[in-house]
Short mmCIF file of C-alpha atoms and ligand atoms in Angstrom, two decimals:
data_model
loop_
_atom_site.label_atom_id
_atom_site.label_comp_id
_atom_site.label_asym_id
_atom_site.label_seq_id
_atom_site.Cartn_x
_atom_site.Cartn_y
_atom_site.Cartn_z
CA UNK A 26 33.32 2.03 76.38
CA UNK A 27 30.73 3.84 74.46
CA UNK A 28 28.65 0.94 72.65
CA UNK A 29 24.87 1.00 73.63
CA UNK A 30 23.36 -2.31 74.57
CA UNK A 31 20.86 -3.46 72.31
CA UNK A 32 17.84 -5.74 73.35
CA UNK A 33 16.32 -6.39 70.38
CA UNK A 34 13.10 -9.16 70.61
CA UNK A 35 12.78 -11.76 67.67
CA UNK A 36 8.84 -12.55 67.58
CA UNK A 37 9.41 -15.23 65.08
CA UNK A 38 5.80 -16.35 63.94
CA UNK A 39 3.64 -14.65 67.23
CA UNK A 40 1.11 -12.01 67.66
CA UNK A 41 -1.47 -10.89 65.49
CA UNK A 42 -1.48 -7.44 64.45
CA UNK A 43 -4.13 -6.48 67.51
CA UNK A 44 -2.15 -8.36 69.76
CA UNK A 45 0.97 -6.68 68.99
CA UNK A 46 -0.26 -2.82 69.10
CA UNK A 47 -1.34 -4.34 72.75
CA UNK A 48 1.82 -5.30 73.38
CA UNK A 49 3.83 -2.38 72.19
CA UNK A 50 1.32 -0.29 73.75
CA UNK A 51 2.27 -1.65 77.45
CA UNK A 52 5.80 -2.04 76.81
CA UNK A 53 6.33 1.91 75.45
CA UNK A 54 5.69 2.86 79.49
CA UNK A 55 7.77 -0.03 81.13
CA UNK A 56 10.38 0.19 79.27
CA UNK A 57 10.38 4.14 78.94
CA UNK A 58 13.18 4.83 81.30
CA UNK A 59 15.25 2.04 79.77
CA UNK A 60 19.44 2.34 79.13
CA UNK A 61 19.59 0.20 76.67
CA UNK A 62 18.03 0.60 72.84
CA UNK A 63 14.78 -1.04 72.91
CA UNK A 64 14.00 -2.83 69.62
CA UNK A 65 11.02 -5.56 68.81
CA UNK A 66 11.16 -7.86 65.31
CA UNK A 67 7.87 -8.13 65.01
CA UNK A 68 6.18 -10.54 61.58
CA UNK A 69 5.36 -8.40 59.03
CA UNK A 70 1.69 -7.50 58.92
CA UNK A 71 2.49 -5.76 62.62
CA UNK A 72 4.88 -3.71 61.29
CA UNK A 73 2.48 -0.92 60.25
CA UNK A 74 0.02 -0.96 63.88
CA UNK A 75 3.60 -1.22 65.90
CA UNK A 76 5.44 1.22 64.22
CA UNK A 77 2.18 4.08 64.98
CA UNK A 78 2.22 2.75 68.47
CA UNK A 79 6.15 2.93 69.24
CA UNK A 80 5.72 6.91 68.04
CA UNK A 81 6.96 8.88 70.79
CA UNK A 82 8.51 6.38 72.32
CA UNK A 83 12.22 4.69 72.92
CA UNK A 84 10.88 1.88 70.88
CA UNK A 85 12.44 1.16 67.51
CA UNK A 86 11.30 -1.79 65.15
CA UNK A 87 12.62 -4.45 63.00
CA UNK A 88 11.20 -7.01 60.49
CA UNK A 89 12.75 -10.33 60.48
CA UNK A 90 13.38 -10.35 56.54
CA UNK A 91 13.93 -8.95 53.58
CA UNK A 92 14.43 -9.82 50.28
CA UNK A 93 17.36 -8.34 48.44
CA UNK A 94 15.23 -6.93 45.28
CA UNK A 95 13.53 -3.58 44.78
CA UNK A 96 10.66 -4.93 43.27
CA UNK A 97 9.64 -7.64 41.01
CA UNK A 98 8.37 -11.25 40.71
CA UNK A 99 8.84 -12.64 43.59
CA UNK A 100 6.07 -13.87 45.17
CA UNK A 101 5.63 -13.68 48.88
CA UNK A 102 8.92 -11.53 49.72
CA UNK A 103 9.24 -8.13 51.00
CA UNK A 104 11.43 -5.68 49.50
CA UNK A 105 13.55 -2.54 51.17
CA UNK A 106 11.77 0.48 50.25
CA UNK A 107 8.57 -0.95 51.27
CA UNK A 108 9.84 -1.58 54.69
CA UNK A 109 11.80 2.25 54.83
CA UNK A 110 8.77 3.53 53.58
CA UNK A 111 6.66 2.24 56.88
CA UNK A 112 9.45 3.51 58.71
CA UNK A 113 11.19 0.45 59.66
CA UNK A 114 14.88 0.87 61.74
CA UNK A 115 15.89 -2.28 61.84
CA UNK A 116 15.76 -5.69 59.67
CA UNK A 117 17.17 -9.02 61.16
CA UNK A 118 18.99 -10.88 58.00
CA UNK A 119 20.24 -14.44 57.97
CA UNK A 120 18.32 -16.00 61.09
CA UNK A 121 19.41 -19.57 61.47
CA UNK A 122 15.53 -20.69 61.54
CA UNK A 123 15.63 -18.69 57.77
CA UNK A 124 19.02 -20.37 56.80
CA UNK A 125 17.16 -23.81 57.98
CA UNK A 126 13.95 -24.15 56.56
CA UNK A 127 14.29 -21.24 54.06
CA UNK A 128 17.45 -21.89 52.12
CA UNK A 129 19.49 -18.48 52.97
CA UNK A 130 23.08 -18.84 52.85
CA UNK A 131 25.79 -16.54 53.19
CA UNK A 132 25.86 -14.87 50.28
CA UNK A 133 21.77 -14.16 50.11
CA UNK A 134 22.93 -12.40 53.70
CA UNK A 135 25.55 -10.42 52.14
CA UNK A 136 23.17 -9.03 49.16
CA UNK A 137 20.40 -8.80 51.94
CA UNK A 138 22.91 -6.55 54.27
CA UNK A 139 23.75 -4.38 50.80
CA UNK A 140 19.84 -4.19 49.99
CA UNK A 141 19.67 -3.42 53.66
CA UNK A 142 21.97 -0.03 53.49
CA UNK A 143 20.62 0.82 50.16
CA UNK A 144 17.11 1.36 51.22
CA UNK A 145 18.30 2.66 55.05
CA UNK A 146 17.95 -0.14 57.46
CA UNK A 147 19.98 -1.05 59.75
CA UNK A 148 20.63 -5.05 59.46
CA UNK A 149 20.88 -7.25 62.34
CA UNK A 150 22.76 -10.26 60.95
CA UNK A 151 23.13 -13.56 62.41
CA UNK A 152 25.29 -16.17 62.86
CA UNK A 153 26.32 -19.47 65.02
CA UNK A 154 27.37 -22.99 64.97
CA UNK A 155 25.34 -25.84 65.29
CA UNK A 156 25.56 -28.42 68.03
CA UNK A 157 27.75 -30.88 65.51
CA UNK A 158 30.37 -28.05 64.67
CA UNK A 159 30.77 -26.79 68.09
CA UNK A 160 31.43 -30.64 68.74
CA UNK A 161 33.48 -30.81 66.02
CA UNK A 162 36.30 -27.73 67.20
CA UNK A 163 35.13 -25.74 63.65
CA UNK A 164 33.09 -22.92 66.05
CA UNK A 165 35.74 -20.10 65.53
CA UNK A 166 36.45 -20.93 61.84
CA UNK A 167 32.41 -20.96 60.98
CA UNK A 168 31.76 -18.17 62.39
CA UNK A 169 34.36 -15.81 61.08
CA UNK A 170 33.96 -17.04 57.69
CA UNK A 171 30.00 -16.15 58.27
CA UNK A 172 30.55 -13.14 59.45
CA UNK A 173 33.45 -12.05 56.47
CA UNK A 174 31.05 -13.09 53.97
CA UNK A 175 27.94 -11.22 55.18
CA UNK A 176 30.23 -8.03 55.19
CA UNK A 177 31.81 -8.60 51.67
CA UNK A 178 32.20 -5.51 50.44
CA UNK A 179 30.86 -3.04 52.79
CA UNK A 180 32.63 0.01 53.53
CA UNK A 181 34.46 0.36 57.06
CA UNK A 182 31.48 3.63 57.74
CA UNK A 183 28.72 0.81 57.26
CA UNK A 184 29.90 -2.11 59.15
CA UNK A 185 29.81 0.79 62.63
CA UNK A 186 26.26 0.48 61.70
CA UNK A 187 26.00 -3.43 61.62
CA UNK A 188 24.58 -5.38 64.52
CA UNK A 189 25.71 -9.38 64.62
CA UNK A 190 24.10 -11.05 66.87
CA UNK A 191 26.19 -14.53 67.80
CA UNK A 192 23.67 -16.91 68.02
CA UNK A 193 24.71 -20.31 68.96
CA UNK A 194 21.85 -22.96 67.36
CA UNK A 195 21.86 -25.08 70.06
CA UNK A 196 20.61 -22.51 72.41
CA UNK A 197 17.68 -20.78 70.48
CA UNK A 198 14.44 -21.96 71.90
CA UNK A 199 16.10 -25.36 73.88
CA UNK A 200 16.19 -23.11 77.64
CA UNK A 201 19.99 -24.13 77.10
CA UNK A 202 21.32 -20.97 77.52
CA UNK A 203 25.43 -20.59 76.44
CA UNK A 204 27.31 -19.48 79.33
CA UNK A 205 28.43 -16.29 79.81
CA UNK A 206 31.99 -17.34 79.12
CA UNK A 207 30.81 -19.25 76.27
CA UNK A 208 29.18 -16.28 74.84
CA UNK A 209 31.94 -14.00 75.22
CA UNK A 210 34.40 -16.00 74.11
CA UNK A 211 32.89 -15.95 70.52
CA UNK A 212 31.89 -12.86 70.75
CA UNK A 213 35.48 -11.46 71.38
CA UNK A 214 36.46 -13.98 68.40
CA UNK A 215 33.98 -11.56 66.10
CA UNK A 216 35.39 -8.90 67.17
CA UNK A 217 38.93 -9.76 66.71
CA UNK A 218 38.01 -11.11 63.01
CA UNK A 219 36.17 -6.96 62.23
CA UNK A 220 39.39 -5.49 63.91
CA UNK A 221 41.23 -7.70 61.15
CA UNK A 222 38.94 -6.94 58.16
CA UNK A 223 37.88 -3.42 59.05
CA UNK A 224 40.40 -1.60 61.83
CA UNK A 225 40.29 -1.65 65.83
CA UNK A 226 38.03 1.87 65.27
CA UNK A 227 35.43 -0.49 63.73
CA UNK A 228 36.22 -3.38 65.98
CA UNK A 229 35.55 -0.61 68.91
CA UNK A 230 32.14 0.64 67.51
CA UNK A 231 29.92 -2.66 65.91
CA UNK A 232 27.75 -3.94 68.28
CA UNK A 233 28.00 -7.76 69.08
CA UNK A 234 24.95 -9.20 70.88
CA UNK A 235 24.16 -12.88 72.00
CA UNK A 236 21.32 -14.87 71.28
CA UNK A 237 19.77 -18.02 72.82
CA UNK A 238 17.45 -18.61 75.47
CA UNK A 239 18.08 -14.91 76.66
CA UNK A 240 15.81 -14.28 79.78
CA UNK A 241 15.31 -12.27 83.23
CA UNK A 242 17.60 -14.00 84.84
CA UNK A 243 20.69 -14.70 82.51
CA UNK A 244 20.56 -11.27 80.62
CA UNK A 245 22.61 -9.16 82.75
CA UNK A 246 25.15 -11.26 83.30
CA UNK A 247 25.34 -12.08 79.90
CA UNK A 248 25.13 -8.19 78.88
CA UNK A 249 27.78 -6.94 81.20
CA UNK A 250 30.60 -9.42 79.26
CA UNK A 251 32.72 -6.75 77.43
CA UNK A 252 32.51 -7.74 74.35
CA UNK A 253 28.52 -8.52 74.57
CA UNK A 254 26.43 -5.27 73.60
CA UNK A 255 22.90 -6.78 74.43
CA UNK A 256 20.64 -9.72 73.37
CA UNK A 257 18.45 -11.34 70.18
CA UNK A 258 15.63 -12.42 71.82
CA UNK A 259 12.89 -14.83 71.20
CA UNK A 260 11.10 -16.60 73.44
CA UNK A 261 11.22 -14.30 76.68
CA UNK A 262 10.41 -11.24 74.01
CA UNK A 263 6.67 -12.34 73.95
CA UNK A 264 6.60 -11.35 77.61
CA UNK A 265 5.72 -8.08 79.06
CA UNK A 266 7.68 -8.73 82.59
CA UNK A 267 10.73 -10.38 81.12
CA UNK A 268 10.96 -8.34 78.69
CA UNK A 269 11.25 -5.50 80.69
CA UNK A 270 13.51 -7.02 82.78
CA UNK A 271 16.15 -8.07 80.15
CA UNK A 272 15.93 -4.05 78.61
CA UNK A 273 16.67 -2.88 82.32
CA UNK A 274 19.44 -5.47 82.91
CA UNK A 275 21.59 -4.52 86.12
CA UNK A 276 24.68 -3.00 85.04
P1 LIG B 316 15.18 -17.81 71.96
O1 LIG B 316 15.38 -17.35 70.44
O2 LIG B 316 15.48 -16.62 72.82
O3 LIG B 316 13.76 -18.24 72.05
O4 LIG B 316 16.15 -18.92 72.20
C1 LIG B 316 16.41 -16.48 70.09
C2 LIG B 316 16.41 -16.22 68.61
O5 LIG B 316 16.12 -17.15 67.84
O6 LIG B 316 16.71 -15.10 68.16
#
C-alpha cells in the first residue's frame, strides 16, 4: 500500500503570528526525519510568517477556510488565489466547528472543494456524525451522503488529490477519542462509498484520515488501521512533543 500518512494539525483559533513562526521554527528540526507528510492549519494571519519559516523544510501548510469566490464583497472571507498566491498547499473545508457556528453545509463544501482545485489547493474536507446520529444507527448513511456531496462533480484525477478526514463530533476536543475499530470502521465505509462513485483505483489512492482527540499515545494505533492514512489534529497540534510524536507514529 502506497498512501502516505498525513498528520495534518488544526490550530483552530491559537497562536499569534510570533508565536507560530516559533513554533514552526522548532518543529521544522523535530520533525525533519519524519515518514509521514507533515502539515499545520494554522489561522490566517500566520499563514504568511509560517509559510517563510516551513521553506526548506518537510513542512507544508494549510488554512482552515476559504471562501468559494475569487474576489468580491464579501466581507471578512478569504478567497483562493490569495491563499495560492502566499503559497498555501493545503485548505481544510467543511470543519464541523465551521458547519456549527458558521452555517456551512454541504453544498458551500462542494463549491469550496471546486474553488479549492481551481486556484491549486489541495482541500482537506471533513465530515462526521454527531453524538445523536451515531445514537440514532444514521452514522454510515450521513456520512456517505457528506462525502458524495462534497465531491459532486469532481473528476476521478481530482478526488486522488482529496484528503477526508472522518471526524466523529463527539470526539473533537472531549479527550474521547473513537476507538481504533470505531475509526476504521467508517473509514473503510468512505472508502467503499469513493470505490462506488469513482473506481477501486481512486478508492486505492484518496487518503482517509481520522480526527478526534488524536494524541501521543492513540496515534499509531489509530494510523496503522488500513484504511486510516493519518490524523486531523487539534488539540495535541499546539504541542511541540506530541506533535512530534503523532508525525513519527510507530509503524
Ligand atoms: P481535537 O480536534 O484533536 O482537539 O479533538 C480535532 C479537530 O477538530 O480537527
Amino acid at each position: 500500500m502506497s498512501r502516505k500518512i498525513i498528520a495534518a494539525g488544526n490550530w483552530k483559533m491559537n497562536k499569534t503570528a510570533k508565536e507560530a513562526v516559533e513554533f514552526v521554527n522548532a518543529l521544522k528540526e523535530r520533525v525533519a526525519d519524519a515518514d509521514s507528510e507533515v502539515v499545520v492549519g494554522v489561522p490566517f494571519v500566520c499563514l504568511p510568517g509560517v509559510i517563510e519559516a516551513a521553506k526548506g523544510s518537510n513542512i507544508k501548510v494549510a488554512a482552515q477556510n476559504m471562501h468559494w469566490e475569487e474576489k468580491g464583497a464579501f466581507t471578512g472571507e478569504v478567497s483562493g488565489p490569495m491563499l495560492a498566491d502566499l503559497g498555501v498547499d493545503y485548505v481544510i473545508i467543511g470543519h464541523s466547528e465551521r458547519r456549527q457556528y458558521f452555517g456551512e453545509t454541504d453544498e458551500t463544501v462542494n463549491k469550496k472543494v471546486h474553488a479549492a482545485f481551481k486556484y491549486g489547493l489541495k482541500p482537506i474536507v471533513c465530515v462526521g456524525e454527531s453524538l445523536t446520529q451515531r445514537e440514532q444507527g444514521v452514522t454510515a448513511e450521513l456520512v456517505r451522503y457528506q462525502v458524495k456531496i462534497a465531491l459532486l462533480g469532481l473528476s476521478a484525477e481530482q478526488v486522488k488529490d482529496v484528503v477526508i478526514a472522518y471526524e466523529p463530533i463527539w470526539a473533537i476536543g472531549t479527550g474521547k477519542t473513537a476507538t481504533s475499530e470505531q475509526a476504521e470502521e467508517v473509514c473503510a465505509i468512505i472508502r467503499g462509498c469513493i470505490k462506488e462513485l469513482y473506481g477501486s483505483e481512486v478508492a486505492e489512492v484518496i487518503r482517509i484520515q481520522y480526527g478526534g482527540s488524536v494524541n501521543a499515545a492513540n496515534a499509531s494505533e489509530l494510523f496503522n488501521m488500513p484504511d486510516i492514512d493519518g490524523g486531523l489534529v487539534g488539540g495535541a497540534s499546539l504541542k511541540l512533543d506530541d506533535f512530534e510524536k503523532i508525525a513519527k507514529y510507530n509503524k
